[in-house]
């Protein structure tokens, strides 16, 4: 089971791209996007996010470890149960970071959290293409 | 003038998010997205891309220099005429890289070029919010 756990519904202008990648990934693995409701504080959001995780837990934070796409693909190849946690507008609580197995940075740039979700989805799809050695990923 | 020069039309599933950020950025600066037609080779695409640039030229490549969002905002603050060049499916030709003032990496991850365009647009919008010191960008 591969899970992406995030705060709030994806905004309208990103819905179509989310569905584009969701349908591609669902064909490749047992996949779920879990959206928790926005809370008053990031601590409350963090506790809800952590409750939804299963397996190897990766928190997304721009100060985390950066990987290239091949390294990222090895991560999803290694862990059949994996949960990616993306914070809301205020980022992730310390509790989430402390209770995760890894803190991953998609970029040094700060990205709006829903954009980060889309970058992650494309990267998950790319990861499976790297594992399967299809032409999608070219160096 | 701030230009984003890219290969091919944005696919349907990314159109709405592109327009979302385009309309926001157009309110802040003289802004243009230039799409050249896909060519047979990245060398041909590179020559067309270079013809469209104006001012300080930044080529996007995952092996380039990584900035954080504050550093990125300083770049757009410093150069009133700036062109960002994004390659197509096969990336950028060496000629583009050699004729650019800077090679910028949005991430160590390889991103699909249209996704990179969206990440760049959000980052340009964020950059203006950092320059104007609005609450959009929070550390």
Coordinates of C-alpha atoms in Angstrom, one line a residue:
Chain A
X1 CA 0.0 0.0 0.0
X2 CA 1.3 3.4 -1.1
X3 CA -0.3 6.3 0.7
X4 CA -0.1 10.1 0.2
X5 CA -1.5 11.8 3.3
X6 CA -2.2 15.5 3.0
X7 CA -4.1 18.4 4.5
X8 CA -7.3 19.6 2.8
X9 CA -8.9 19.0 -0.5
X10 CA -6.9 19.7 -3.6
X11 CA -7.9 23.1 -5.1
X12 CA -10.0 23.1 -8.3
X13 CA -7.1 24.2 -10.5
X14 CA -5.0 21.2 -9.5
X15 CA -7.8 18.6 -9.5
X16 CA -7.3 17.4 -13.1
X17 CA -3.6 16.9 -12.8
X18 CA -4.1 15.0 -9.5
X19 CA -6.6 12.7 -11.2
X20 CA -4.3 12.3 -14.2
X21 CA -1.5 10.9 -12.0
X22 CA -3.8 9.1 -9.5
X23 CA -5.3 7.0 -12.3
X24 CA -1.9 6.2 -13.7
X25 CA -0.5 5.1 -10.3
X26 CA -3.6 3.1 -9.3
X27 CA -2.9 0.9 -12.4
X28 CA 0.6 0.2 -11.0
X29 CA 0.1 -0.3 -7.3
X30 CA -2.3 -0.3 -4.3
X31 CA -2.5 3.5 -4.0
X32 CA -4.5 5.9 -1.9
X33 CA -4.6 9.7 -1.4
X34 CA -5.9 10.5 2.1
X35 CA -7.0 14.0 2.8
X36 CA -7.5 15.1 6.4
X37 CA -9.5 18.2 7.2
X38 CA -7.6 21.4 7.9
X39 CA -7.3 22.1 11.6
X40 CA -6.6 25.2 13.6
X41 CA -3.0 24.4 14.3
X42 CA -0.3 22.3 12.6
X43 CA 0.1 20.3 15.8
X44 CA -3.6 19.2 15.5
X45 CA -3.0 18.5 11.8
X46 CA 0.1 16.5 12.6
X47 CA -1.6 14.2 15.0
X48 CA -4.4 13.4 12.5
X49 CA -1.8 12.9 9.7
X50 CA 0.2 10.4 11.8
X51 CA -2.9 8.4 12.6
X52 CA -3.4 7.7 8.9
X53 CA 0.0 6.4 8.1
X54 CA 1.0 2.8 7.5
X55 CA 4.5 1.3 7.0
X56 CA 7.6 3.3 6.2
X57 CA 6.7 6.9 6.9
X58 CA 8.3 9.8 4.9
X59 CA 7.6 13.4 5.9
X60 CA 8.0 16.0 3.2
X61 CA 9.9 19.1 4.3
X62 CA 12.2 21.4 2.3
X63 CA 14.9 21.0 4.9
X64 CA 14.9 17.2 4.6
X65 CA 17.2 15.0 2.5
X66 CA 17.2 15.5 -1.2
X67 CA 17.2 12.5 -3.6
X68 CA 17.4 12.2 -7.3
X69 CA 14.7 10.3 -9.2
X70 CA 16.6 7.0 -9.3
X71 CA 17.3 7.1 -5.5
X72 CA 13.6 8.0 -5.0
X73 CA 12.6 5.0 -7.1
X74 CA 14.7 2.7 -4.9
X75 CA 12.9 3.9 -1.9
X76 CA 9.5 2.9 -3.2
X77 CA 10.9 -0.4 -4.5
X78 CA 12.3 -1.2 -1.1
X79 CA 9.2 -0.5 1.0
X80 CA 6.0 -2.2 -0.1
X81 CA 4.1 -0.2 2.6
X82 CA 5.0 3.4 2.4
X83 CA 3.2 6.6 3.5
X84 CA 4.2 10.1 2.4
X85 CA 3.0 12.9 4.7
X86 CA 2.6 16.5 3.3
X87 CA 1.8 19.3 5.8
X88 CA -0.7 22.0 5.2
X89 CA -0.2 25.8 4.7
X90 CA 1.9 26.1 7.9
X91 CA 4.0 23.0 7.2
X92 CA 4.5 19.9 9.4
X93 CA 4.6 19.8 13.2
X94 CA 7.8 18.6 15.0
X95 CA 5.8 15.5 16.2
X96 CA 5.3 14.4 12.6
X97 CA 9.0 14.9 11.8
X98 CA 10.1 13.0 14.9
X99 CA 7.7 10.1 14.2
X100 CA 8.7 9.7 10.6
X101 CA 11.3 7.2 9.3
X102 CA 12.7 9.8 6.9
X103 CA 12.4 13.5 6.1
X104 CA 12.5 14.1 2.4
X105 CA 12.9 17.3 0.5
X106 CA 11.5 17.6 -3.0
X107 CA 13.4 20.9 -3.5
X108 CA 15.3 23.6 -1.7
X109 CA 12.5 25.9 -2.9
X110 CA 9.5 26.3 -0.7
X111 CA 6.5 25.0 -2.7
X112 CA 2.9 25.6 -2.0
X113 CA 1.7 22.3 -0.4
X114 CA -0.7 21.3 -3.1
X115 CA 1.9 21.9 -5.8
X116 CA 4.3 19.7 -3.7
X117 CA 1.6 17.0 -3.8
X118 CA 1.5 17.1 -7.6
X119 CA 5.3 17.0 -7.8
X120 CA 5.3 14.0 -5.5
X121 CA 2.6 12.2 -7.6
X122 CA 4.6 12.6 -10.8
X123 CA 7.7 11.4 -9.0
X124 CA 5.9 8.3 -7.7
X125 CA 4.7 7.6 -11.2
X126 CA 8.2 8.2 -12.5
X127 CA 9.6 5.9 -9.8
X128 CA 7.6 3.0 -11.1
X129 CA 8.7 3.7 -14.6
X130 CA 12.3 3.6 -13.5
X131 CA 11.8 0.3 -11.7
X132 CA 10.1 -1.1 -14.8
X133 CA 12.8 0.4 -17.0
X134 CA 10.3 2.0 -19.4
X135 CA 11.4 4.9 -21.6
X136 CA 9.5 7.5 -19.5
X137 CA 12.6 8.4 -17.4
X138 CA 15.5 9.4 -19.6
X139 CA 18.7 10.8 -18.1
Chain B
X1 CA 9.7 41.8 -19.0
X2 CA 9.6 38.3 -17.4
X3 CA 9.4 35.5 -19.9
X4 CA 9.0 31.7 -19.5
X5 CA 10.0 30.0 -22.8
X6 CA 9.1 26.4 -23.1
X7 CA 8.5 23.6 -25.7
X8 CA 5.0 22.7 -26.7
X9 CA 1.5 23.5 -25.5
X10 CA 0.8 22.8 -21.9
X11 CA -1.3 19.5 -21.7
X12 CA -4.9 19.8 -20.8
X13 CA -4.6 18.5 -17.3
X14 CA -2.2 21.4 -16.4
X15 CA -4.0 24.1 -18.3
X16 CA -6.1 25.4 -15.4
X17 CA -3.1 25.6 -13.0
X18 CA -1.0 27.4 -15.6
X19 CA -3.8 30.0 -16.1
X20 CA -4.2 30.3 -12.3
X21 CA -0.6 31.4 -11.8
X22 CA -0.4 33.2 -15.2
X23 CA -3.2 35.6 -14.2
X24 CA -1.7 36.2 -10.8
X25 CA 1.7 37.0 -12.2
X26 CA 0.3 39.2 -15.0
X27 CA -1.1 41.5 -12.3
X28 CA 2.4 41.9 -10.8
X29 CA 4.7 42.3 -13.8
X30 CA 5.0 42.4 -17.5
X31 CA 4.8 38.6 -18.1
X32 CA 4.7 36.3 -21.0
X33 CA 4.7 32.5 -21.5
X34 CA 6.2 31.7 -25.0
X35 CA 5.6 28.2 -26.3
X36 CA 7.8 27.1 -29.3
X37 CA 6.7 24.1 -31.3
X38 CA 8.2 20.7 -30.6
X39 CA 11.0 20.0 -33.0
X40 CA 12.7 16.7 -34.1
X41 CA 15.8 17.2 -32.0
X42 CA 16.6 19.1 -28.8
X43 CA 19.3 21.0 -30.8
X44 CA 16.6 22.4 -33.1
X45 CA 14.4 23.2 -30.1
X46 CA 17.4 24.9 -28.4
X47 CA 18.0 27.3 -31.3
X48 CA 14.4 28.3 -31.3
X49 CA 14.3 28.7 -27.5
X50 CA 17.3 31.0 -27.6
X51 CA 15.8 33.2 -30.3
X52 CA 12.9 34.1 -28.0
X53 CA 14.9 35.1 -24.9
X54 CA 15.5 38.7 -23.7
X55 CA 17.6 39.9 -20.8
X56 CA 19.2 37.7 -18.1
X57 CA 18.8 34.1 -19.3
X58 CA 18.2 31.2 -16.9
X59 CA 18.2 27.7 -18.3
X60 CA 16.4 25.1 -16.2
X61 CA 18.3 21.9 -15.7
X62 CA 18.3 19.5 -12.7
X63 CA 22.1 19.5 -12.6
X64 CA 22.1 23.3 -12.2
X65 CA 22.4 25.5 -9.2
X66 CA 19.8 25.0 -6.5
X67 CA 18.4 28.1 -4.8
X68 CA 15.9 28.5 -1.9
X69 CA 12.9 30.7 -2.5
X70 CA 14.4 33.8 -0.9
X71 CA 17.5 33.5 -3.1
X72 CA 15.2 33.0 -6.1
X73 CA 13.2 36.1 -5.3
X74 CA 16.4 38.1 -5.2
X75 CA 17.2 37.0 -8.7
X76 CA 13.9 38.3 -10.1
X77 CA 14.3 41.4 -8.1
X78 CA 17.7 42.1 -9.5
X79 CA 16.9 41.5 -13.2
X80 CA 14.0 43.5 -14.6
X81 CA 14.4 41.6 -17.9
X82 CA 14.7 37.9 -17.3
X83 CA 14.0 34.8 -19.4
X84 CA 13.5 31.3 -18.1
X85 CA 14.1 28.5 -20.6
X86 CA 12.6 25.1 -20.1
X87 CA 13.5 22.2 -22.4
X88 CA 11.2 19.7 -23.9
X89 CA 10.9 16.0 -23.2
X90 CA 14.6 15.4 -24.0
X91 CA 15.9 18.4 -22.0
X92 CA 18.0 21.3 -23.1
X93 CA 20.7 21.3 -25.7
X94 CA 24.3 22.2 -24.7
X95 CA 24.0 25.4 -26.9
X96 CA 21.2 26.6 -24.6
X97 CA 23.2 25.9 -21.5
X98 CA 26.3 27.6 -22.9
X99 CA 24.4 30.7 -24.0
X100 CA 22.6 31.2 -20.7
X101 CA 23.7 33.4 -17.8
X102 CA 22.7 30.8 -15.2
X103 CA 21.7 27.2 -15.0
X104 CA 19.1 26.7 -12.3
X105 CA 17.9 23.5 -10.8
X106 CA 14.4 23.4 -9.3
X107 CA 15.1 20.1 -7.7
X108 CA 17.5 17.2 -7.8
X109 CA 14.5 15.1 -8.9
X110 CA 13.9 14.9 -12.6
X111 CA 10.5 16.5 -13.2
X112 CA 8.3 16.1 -16.3
X113 CA 8.9 19.4 -18.2
X114 CA 5.4 20.7 -18.0
X115 CA 5.3 20.0 -14.2
X116 CA 8.6 22.0 -14.0
X117 CA 6.8 24.8 -15.8
X118 CA 4.1 24.8 -13.1
X119 CA 6.7 24.7 -10.2
X120 CA 8.5 27.6 -11.8
X121 CA 5.3 29.7 -12.2
X122 CA 4.4 29.2 -8.5
X123 CA 7.9 30.1 -7.6
X124 CA 7.8 33.3 -9.7
X125 CA 4.5 34.2 -7.9
X126 CA 6.1 33.4 -4.6
X127 CA 9.1 35.5 -5.4
X128 CA 7.0 38.6 -5.9
X129 CA 5.2 37.9 -2.6
X130 CA 8.6 37.6 -0.9
X131 CA 9.8 40.9 -2.5
X132 CA 6.5 42.6 -1.3
X133 CA 6.7 41.0 2.1
X134 CA 3.2 39.6 2.0
X135 CA 2.1 36.7 4.2
X136 CA 2.1 34.2 1.3
X137 CA 5.7 33.0 2.0
X138 CA 6.2 31.9 5.5
X139 CA 9.4 30.2 6.7

